[in-house]
């Protein structure tokens, strides 16, 4: 049986092949997602990447260019997954498709917890960075997934109802942004395969239960 195609931890869609450049982008993705754009300096990135003064600018460019590269490194693998699996997903029954979509996003969030951290920083206020996210991620993702919600009122609500949309997004990804908290409170590793599989089952069960309860209408 065909299953969802995976994305390697090496971030397949990132085009950089130079190891030093990739090392810098990884460090930048961590820092920008944890501290935000304004609180991260080029020198911070150089120190985290272990490169000499001027190395970041030489390999990538200015701070804006570094942020764009870090964002693409973080988000494009998930976008690639949606695109590569869209045709297969459309062949599935809505309930099965929903489980696959949840699994796809949960696993992407576990691989790249920087995704939710980026959005927490950049979703608060408008900036050139948020405009970049809309143009380079939200619009392409919407185009790639536009037919995946068809055939089910329940699935359509996740596209059209902000309350359900962010309840689902938060259920899928927030836990991977706070691994230390989960470790302290529950003594569990959020990045273990067992935990990820269990989390997918939990999210699906919660929202399938919601759908079966008859709460199908958007809030007023």
PDB file of C-alpha atoms in Angstrom:
ATOM      1  CA  UNK A   1       0.000   0.000   0.000  1.00  0.00           C
ATOM      2  CA  UNK A   2       1.311   3.397  -0.894  1.00  0.00           C
ATOM      3  CA  UNK A   3       2.162   5.703   1.988  1.00  0.00           C
ATOM      4  CA  UNK A   4       3.198   9.291   2.484  1.00  0.00           C
ATOM      5  CA  UNK A   5       6.639  10.018   1.103  1.00  0.00           C
ATOM      6  CA  UNK A   6       9.153  11.123   3.704  1.00  0.00           C
ATOM      7  CA  UNK A   7      11.617  13.977   3.744  1.00  0.00           C
ATOM      8  CA  UNK A   8      15.134  13.317   4.926  1.00  0.00           C
ATOM      9  CA  UNK A   9      16.456  15.168   7.929  1.00  0.00           C
ATOM     10  CA  UNK A  10      18.959  16.772   5.557  1.00  0.00           C
ATOM     11  CA  UNK A  11      16.250  19.117   4.261  1.00  0.00           C
ATOM     12  CA  UNK A  12      16.093  17.889   0.676  1.00  0.00           C
ATOM     13  CA  UNK A  13      14.654  21.066  -0.832  1.00  0.00           C
ATOM     14  CA  UNK A  14      17.396  23.371   0.424  1.00  0.00           C
ATOM     15  CA  UNK A  15      19.580  24.101  -2.588  1.00  0.00           C
ATOM     16  CA  UNK A  16      22.853  24.901  -0.841  1.00  0.00           C
ATOM     17  CA  UNK A  17      25.532  22.261  -1.386  1.00  0.00           C
ATOM     18  CA  UNK A  18      28.470  23.910   0.322  1.00  0.00           C
ATOM     19  CA  UNK A  19      28.826  22.369   3.796  1.00  0.00           C
ATOM     20  CA  UNK A  20      29.900  25.636   5.428  1.00  0.00           C
ATOM     21  CA  UNK A  21      26.920  27.440   3.951  1.00  0.00           C
ATOM     22  CA  UNK A  22      24.593  24.700   5.161  1.00  0.00           C
ATOM     23  CA  UNK A  23      26.157  24.850   8.611  1.00  0.00           C
ATOM     24  CA  UNK A  24      25.511  28.600   8.727  1.00  0.00           C
ATOM     25  CA  UNK A  25      21.913  28.246   7.589  1.00  0.00           C
ATOM     26  CA  UNK A  26      21.211  25.600  10.229  1.00  0.00           C
ATOM     27  CA  UNK A  27      22.638  27.829  12.946  1.00  0.00           C
ATOM     28  CA  UNK A  28      20.664  30.811  11.646  1.00  0.00           C
ATOM     29  CA  UNK A  29      17.422  28.816  11.569  1.00  0.00           C
ATOM     30  CA  UNK A  30      17.886  27.874  15.221  1.00  0.00           C
ATOM     31  CA  UNK A  31      18.721  31.399  16.348  1.00  0.00           C
ATOM     32  CA  UNK A  32      16.090  33.261  14.341  1.00  0.00           C
ATOM     33  CA  UNK A  33      13.382  30.841  15.429  1.00  0.00           C
ATOM     34  CA  UNK A  34      14.370  30.987  19.096  1.00  0.00           C
ATOM     35  CA  UNK A  35      15.226  34.689  19.487  1.00  0.00           C
ATOM     36  CA  UNK A  36      13.523  36.398  16.570  1.00  0.00           C
ATOM     37  CA  UNK A  37      15.049  38.505  13.818  1.00  0.00           C
ATOM     38  CA  UNK A  38      15.851  41.669  15.749  1.00  0.00           C
ATOM     39  CA  UNK A  39      17.500  39.859  18.661  1.00  0.00           C
ATOM     40  CA  UNK A  40      19.811  37.822  16.419  1.00  0.00           C
ATOM     41  CA  UNK A  41      22.994  39.357  15.048  1.00  0.00           C
ATOM     42  CA  UNK A  42      25.265  38.163  12.271  1.00  0.00           C
ATOM     43  CA  UNK A  43      27.982  37.726  14.891  1.00  0.00           C
ATOM     44  CA  UNK A  44      25.643  35.467  16.893  1.00  0.00           C
ATOM     45  CA  UNK A  45      25.182  33.296  13.811  1.00  0.00           C
ATOM     46  CA  UNK A  46      28.932  33.204  13.134  1.00  0.00           C
ATOM     47  CA  UNK A  47      29.577  32.067  16.698  1.00  0.00           C
ATOM     48  CA  UNK A  48      26.859  29.416  16.597  1.00  0.00           C
ATOM     49  CA  UNK A  49      28.029  28.131  13.208  1.00  0.00           C
ATOM     50  CA  UNK A  50      31.686  28.165  14.232  1.00  0.00           C
ATOM     51  CA  UNK A  51      32.837  30.351  11.360  1.00  0.00           C
ATOM     52  CA  UNK A  52      35.205  33.292  11.413  1.00  0.00           C
ATOM     53  CA  UNK A  53      34.209  36.958  11.398  1.00  0.00           C
ATOM     54  CA  UNK A  54      32.794  37.824   7.994  1.00  0.00           C
ATOM     55  CA  UNK A  55      32.099  34.175   7.144  1.00  0.00           C
ATOM     56  CA  UNK A  56      28.302  34.519   7.161  1.00  0.00           C
ATOM     57  CA  UNK A  57      28.339  37.526   4.849  1.00  0.00           C
ATOM     58  CA  UNK A  58      30.844  35.841   2.534  1.00  0.00           C
ATOM     59  CA  UNK A  59      28.866  32.611   2.162  1.00  0.00           C
ATOM     60  CA  UNK A  60      25.310  33.993   2.140  1.00  0.00           C
ATOM     61  CA  UNK A  61      25.021  37.775   2.281  1.00  0.00           C
ATOM     62  CA  UNK A  62      23.406  40.325   4.547  1.00  0.00           C
ATOM     63  CA  UNK A  63      21.099  39.628   7.472  1.00  0.00           C
ATOM     64  CA  UNK A  64      17.940  39.739   5.346  1.00  0.00           C
ATOM     65  CA  UNK A  65      19.363  37.178   2.930  1.00  0.00           C
ATOM     66  CA  UNK A  66      20.438  34.956   5.818  1.00  0.00           C
ATOM     67  CA  UNK A  67      16.932  35.041   7.319  1.00  0.00           C
ATOM     68  CA  UNK A  68      15.362  34.112   3.978  1.00  0.00           C
ATOM     69  CA  UNK A  69      17.750  31.198   3.544  1.00  0.00           C
ATOM     70  CA  UNK A  70      17.043  30.001   7.094  1.00  0.00           C
ATOM     71  CA  UNK A  71      13.279  30.235   6.575  1.00  0.00           C
ATOM     72  CA  UNK A  72      13.404  28.302   3.304  1.00  0.00           C
ATOM     73  CA  UNK A  73      15.616  25.645   4.886  1.00  0.00           C
ATOM     74  CA  UNK A  74      13.076  25.228   7.667  1.00  0.00           C
ATOM     75  CA  UNK A  75       9.783  25.323   5.751  1.00  0.00           C
ATOM     76  CA  UNK A  76      10.414  24.108   2.214  1.00  0.00           C
ATOM     77  CA  UNK A  77      10.768  20.385   3.066  1.00  0.00           C
ATOM     78  CA  UNK A  78       7.181  20.379   4.370  1.00  0.00           C
ATOM     79  CA  UNK A  79       5.962  22.256   1.299  1.00  0.00           C
ATOM     80  CA  UNK A  80       7.763  19.691  -0.864  1.00  0.00           C
ATOM     81  CA  UNK A  81       6.028  16.867   0.998  1.00  0.00           C
ATOM     82  CA  UNK A  82       2.579  18.322   0.445  1.00  0.00           C
ATOM     83  CA  UNK A  83       3.292  18.837  -3.236  1.00  0.00           C
ATOM     84  CA  UNK A  84       4.738  15.368  -3.773  1.00  0.00           C
ATOM     85  CA  UNK A  85       1.893  13.619  -1.935  1.00  0.00           C
ATOM     86  CA  UNK A  86      -1.064  15.724  -3.093  1.00  0.00           C
ATOM     87  CA  UNK A  87      -2.195  13.410  -5.888  1.00  0.00           C
ATOM     88  CA  UNK A  88      -2.049  10.351  -3.638  1.00  0.00           C
ATOM     89  CA  UNK A  89      -3.907  12.131  -0.839  1.00  0.00           C
ATOM     90  CA  UNK A  90      -6.734  13.106  -3.180  1.00  0.00           C
ATOM     91  CA  UNK A  91      -7.433   9.423  -3.835  1.00  0.00           C
ATOM     92  CA  UNK A  92      -8.119   8.723  -0.154  1.00  0.00           C
ATOM     93  CA  UNK A  93     -11.437   8.825   1.661  1.00  0.00           C
ATOM     94  CA  UNK A  94     -11.773  12.056   3.678  1.00  0.00           C
ATOM     95  CA  UNK A  95     -11.322  10.372   7.075  1.00  0.00           C
ATOM     96  CA  UNK A  96      -8.192   8.544   5.904  1.00  0.00           C
ATOM     97  CA  UNK A  97      -6.909  11.688   4.214  1.00  0.00           C
ATOM     98  CA  UNK A  98      -7.320  13.603   7.464  1.00  0.00           C
ATOM     99  CA  UNK A  99      -5.165  11.083   9.344  1.00  0.00           C
ATOM    100  CA  UNK A 100      -2.471  11.291   6.666  1.00  0.00           C
ATOM    101  CA  UNK A 101      -2.509  15.101   6.720  1.00  0.00           C
ATOM    102  CA  UNK A 102      -2.186  15.156  10.507  1.00  0.00           C
ATOM    103  CA  UNK A 103       0.651  12.648  10.340  1.00  0.00           C
ATOM    104  CA  UNK A 104       2.395  14.644   7.643  1.00  0.00           C
ATOM    105  CA  UNK A 105       2.274  17.861   9.657  1.00  0.00           C
ATOM    106  CA  UNK A 106       3.113  16.297  13.023  1.00  0.00           C
ATOM    107  CA  UNK A 107       6.188  14.571  11.619  1.00  0.00           C
ATOM    108  CA  UNK A 108       7.284  17.744   9.847  1.00  0.00           C
ATOM    109  CA  UNK A 109       6.873  19.676  13.106  1.00  0.00           C
ATOM    110  CA  UNK A 110       8.929  17.090  14.990  1.00  0.00           C
ATOM    111  CA  UNK A 111      11.690  17.248  12.389  1.00  0.00           C
ATOM    112  CA  UNK A 112      11.636  21.063  12.331  1.00  0.00           C
ATOM    113  CA  UNK A 113      10.315  22.532  15.591  1.00  0.00           C
ATOM    114  CA  UNK A 114      11.719  25.803  14.257  1.00  0.00           C
ATOM    115  CA  UNK A 115       8.585  26.083  12.082  1.00  0.00           C
ATOM    116  CA  UNK A 116       6.238  26.926  14.935  1.00  0.00           C
ATOM    117  CA  UNK A 117       8.863  29.108  16.617  1.00  0.00           C
ATOM    118  CA  UNK A 118       9.340  31.114  13.417  1.00  0.00           C
ATOM    119  CA  UNK A 119       5.594  31.670  13.143  1.00  0.00           C
ATOM    120  CA  UNK A 120       5.237  32.728  16.775  1.00  0.00           C
ATOM    121  CA  UNK A 121       7.788  35.489  16.145  1.00  0.00           C
ATOM    122  CA  UNK A 122       6.665  36.567  12.692  1.00  0.00           C
ATOM    123  CA  UNK A 123       2.900  36.118  13.062  1.00  0.00           C
ATOM    124  CA  UNK A 124       2.622  38.781  15.770  1.00  0.00           C
ATOM    125  CA  UNK A 125       3.141  41.885  13.648  1.00  0.00           C
ATOM    126  CA  UNK A 126       3.478  42.813  10.012  1.00  0.00           C
ATOM    127  CA  UNK A 127       6.919  43.078   8.459  1.00  0.00           C
ATOM    128  CA  UNK A 128       8.744  42.316   5.233  1.00  0.00           C
ATOM    129  CA  UNK A 129       9.424  38.903   6.732  1.00  0.00           C
ATOM    130  CA  UNK A 130       5.760  38.066   7.135  1.00  0.00           C
ATOM    131  CA  UNK A 131       5.102  39.243   3.588  1.00  0.00           C
ATOM    132  CA  UNK A 132       7.892  36.903   2.486  1.00  0.00           C
ATOM    133  CA  UNK A 133       6.256  34.023   4.372  1.00  0.00           C
ATOM    134  CA  UNK A 134       2.913  34.696   2.694  1.00  0.00           C
ATOM    135  CA  UNK A 135       4.445  34.859  -0.779  1.00  0.00           C
ATOM    136  CA  UNK A 136       6.919  32.007  -0.494  1.00  0.00           C
ATOM    137  CA  UNK A 137       5.038  29.611   1.807  1.00  0.00           C
ATOM    138  CA  UNK A 138       1.352  30.305   2.493  1.00  0.00           C
ATOM    139  CA  UNK A 139       0.329  30.941  -1.117  1.00  0.00           C
ATOM    140  CA  UNK A 140       2.242  27.945  -2.559  1.00  0.00           C
ATOM    141  CA  UNK A 141       0.996  25.703   0.261  1.00  0.00           C
ATOM    142  CA  UNK A 142      -2.582  26.807  -0.384  1.00  0.00           C
ATOM    143  CA  UNK A 143      -2.199  26.045  -4.086  1.00  0.00           C
ATOM    144  CA  UNK A 144      -0.702  22.620  -3.393  1.00  0.00           C
ATOM    145  CA  UNK A 145      -3.401  21.640  -0.890  1.00  0.00           C
ATOM    146  CA  UNK A 146      -6.481  23.364  -2.355  1.00  0.00           C
ATOM    147  CA  UNK A 147      -8.171  20.090  -3.344  1.00  0.00           C
ATOM    148  CA  UNK A 148      -7.269  18.134  -0.224  1.00  0.00           C
ATOM    149  CA  UNK A 149     -10.157  19.488   1.838  1.00  0.00           C
ATOM    150  CA  UNK A 150     -12.845  18.562  -0.698  1.00  0.00           C
ATOM    151  CA  UNK A 151     -15.496  15.938  -0.002  1.00  0.00           C
ATOM    152  CA  UNK A 152     -15.985  16.517   3.698  1.00  0.00           C
ATOM    153  CA  UNK A 153     -17.682  19.327   5.608  1.00  0.00           C
ATOM    154  CA  UNK A 154     -15.438  18.487   8.537  1.00  0.00           C
ATOM    155  CA  UNK A 155     -12.230  18.850   6.499  1.00  0.00           C
ATOM    156  CA  UNK A 156     -13.500  22.020   4.859  1.00  0.00           C
ATOM    157  CA  UNK A 157     -13.970  23.604   8.282  1.00  0.00           C
ATOM    158  CA  UNK A 158     -10.250  23.338   8.970  1.00  0.00           C
ATOM    159  CA  UNK A 159      -9.659  25.462   5.894  1.00  0.00           C
ATOM    160  CA  UNK A 160     -12.385  28.046   6.531  1.00  0.00           C
ATOM    161  CA  UNK A 161     -12.822  28.269  10.314  1.00  0.00           C
ATOM    162  CA  UNK A 162      -9.951  30.039  12.148  1.00  0.00           C
ATOM    163  CA  UNK A 163     -10.934  28.542  15.524  1.00  0.00           C
ATOM    164  CA  UNK A 164     -10.637  24.975  14.274  1.00  0.00           C
ATOM    165  CA  UNK A 165      -7.643  25.755  12.092  1.00  0.00           C
ATOM    166  CA  UNK A 166      -5.497  27.051  14.944  1.00  0.00           C
ATOM    167  CA  UNK A 167      -6.794  24.474  17.400  1.00  0.00           C
ATOM    168  CA  UNK A 168      -5.581  21.798  14.988  1.00  0.00           C
ATOM    169  CA  UNK A 169      -2.266  23.510  14.194  1.00  0.00           C
ATOM    170  CA  UNK A 170      -1.515  24.013  17.869  1.00  0.00           C
ATOM    171  CA  UNK A 171      -2.446  20.437  18.698  1.00  0.00           C
ATOM    172  CA  UNK A 172      -0.064  19.191  16.006  1.00  0.00           C
ATOM    173  CA  UNK A 173       2.989  21.355  16.520  1.00  0.00           C
ATOM    174  CA  UNK A 174       3.161  23.251  19.810  1.00  0.00           C
ATOM    175  CA  UNK A 175       4.403  20.295  21.824  1.00  0.00           C
ATOM    176  CA  UNK A 176       7.540  20.047  19.681  1.00  0.00           C
ATOM    177  CA  UNK A 177       8.405  23.691  20.362  1.00  0.00           C
ATOM    178  CA  UNK A 178       8.601  23.089  24.135  1.00  0.00           C
ATOM    179  CA  UNK A 179      10.517  19.798  24.514  1.00  0.00           C
ATOM    180  CA  UNK A 180      12.155  20.787  27.798  1.00  0.00           C
ATOM    181  CA  UNK A 181       8.794  21.516  29.409  1.00  0.00           C
ATOM    182  CA  UNK A 182       7.442  18.123  28.347  1.00  0.00           C
ATOM    183  CA  UNK A 183      10.614  16.430  29.595  1.00  0.00           C
ATOM    184  CA  UNK A 184      10.279  18.055  33.031  1.00  0.00           C
ATOM    185  CA  UNK A 185       6.539  17.492  33.432  1.00  0.00           C
ATOM    186  CA  UNK A 186       6.159  14.059  31.837  1.00  0.00           C
ATOM    187  CA  UNK A 187       9.676  12.599  31.561  1.00  0.00           C
ATOM    188  CA  UNK A 188       9.150  11.947  27.866  1.00  0.00           C
ATOM    189  CA  UNK A 189      11.179  12.741  24.768  1.00  0.00           C
ATOM    190  CA  UNK A 190       8.917  14.465  22.247  1.00  0.00           C
ATOM    191  CA  UNK A 191      11.250  13.545  19.389  1.00  0.00           C
ATOM    192  CA  UNK A 192      11.186   9.787  19.921  1.00  0.00           C
ATOM    193  CA  UNK A 193       9.390   7.739  17.274  1.00  0.00           C
ATOM    194  CA  UNK A 194       7.041   6.266  19.880  1.00  0.00           C
ATOM    195  CA  UNK A 195       6.044   9.678  21.181  1.00  0.00           C
ATOM    196  CA  UNK A 196       5.448  11.048  17.661  1.00  0.00           C
ATOM    197  CA  UNK A 197       3.277   8.066  16.673  1.00  0.00           C
ATOM    198  CA  UNK A 198       1.274   8.382  19.888  1.00  0.00           C
ATOM    199  CA  UNK A 199       0.838  12.105  19.348  1.00  0.00           C
ATOM    200  CA  UNK A 200      -0.543  11.571  15.841  1.00  0.00           C
ATOM    201  CA  UNK A 201      -3.060   9.071  17.224  1.00  0.00           C
ATOM    202  CA  UNK A 202      -4.066  11.498  19.985  1.00  0.00           C
ATOM    203  CA  UNK A 203      -4.620  14.452  17.649  1.00  0.00           C
ATOM    204  CA  UNK A 204      -6.642  12.366  15.197  1.00  0.00           C
ATOM    205  CA  UNK A 205      -8.764  10.910  18.002  1.00  0.00           C
ATOM    206  CA  UNK A 206      -9.535  14.328  19.477  1.00  0.00           C
ATOM    207  CA  UNK A 207     -10.650  15.883  16.214  1.00  0.00           C
ATOM    208  CA  UNK A 208     -12.462  12.808  14.930  1.00  0.00           C
ATOM    209  CA  UNK A 209     -14.386  12.822  18.195  1.00  0.00           C
ATOM    210  CA  UNK A 210     -15.227  16.473  17.589  1.00  0.00           C
ATOM    211  CA  UNK A 211     -16.520  15.645  14.120  1.00  0.00           C
ATOM    212  CA  UNK A 212     -18.627  12.756  15.342  1.00  0.00           C
ATOM    213  CA  UNK A 213     -20.192  14.927  18.038  1.00  0.00           C
ATOM    214  CA  UNK A 214     -22.053  16.837  15.346  1.00  0.00           C
ATOM    215  CA  UNK A 215     -20.256  20.128  15.999  1.00  0.00           C
ATOM    216  CA  UNK A 216     -19.919  20.830  12.309  1.00  0.00           C
ATOM    217  CA  UNK A 217     -20.763  24.505  12.081  1.00  0.00           C
ATOM    218  CA  UNK A 218     -18.237  27.344  12.397  1.00  0.00           C
ATOM    219  CA  UNK A 219     -18.548  29.493  15.492  1.00  0.00           C
ATOM    220  CA  UNK A 220     -20.606  32.636  15.182  1.00  0.00           C
TER     221      UNK A 220
END
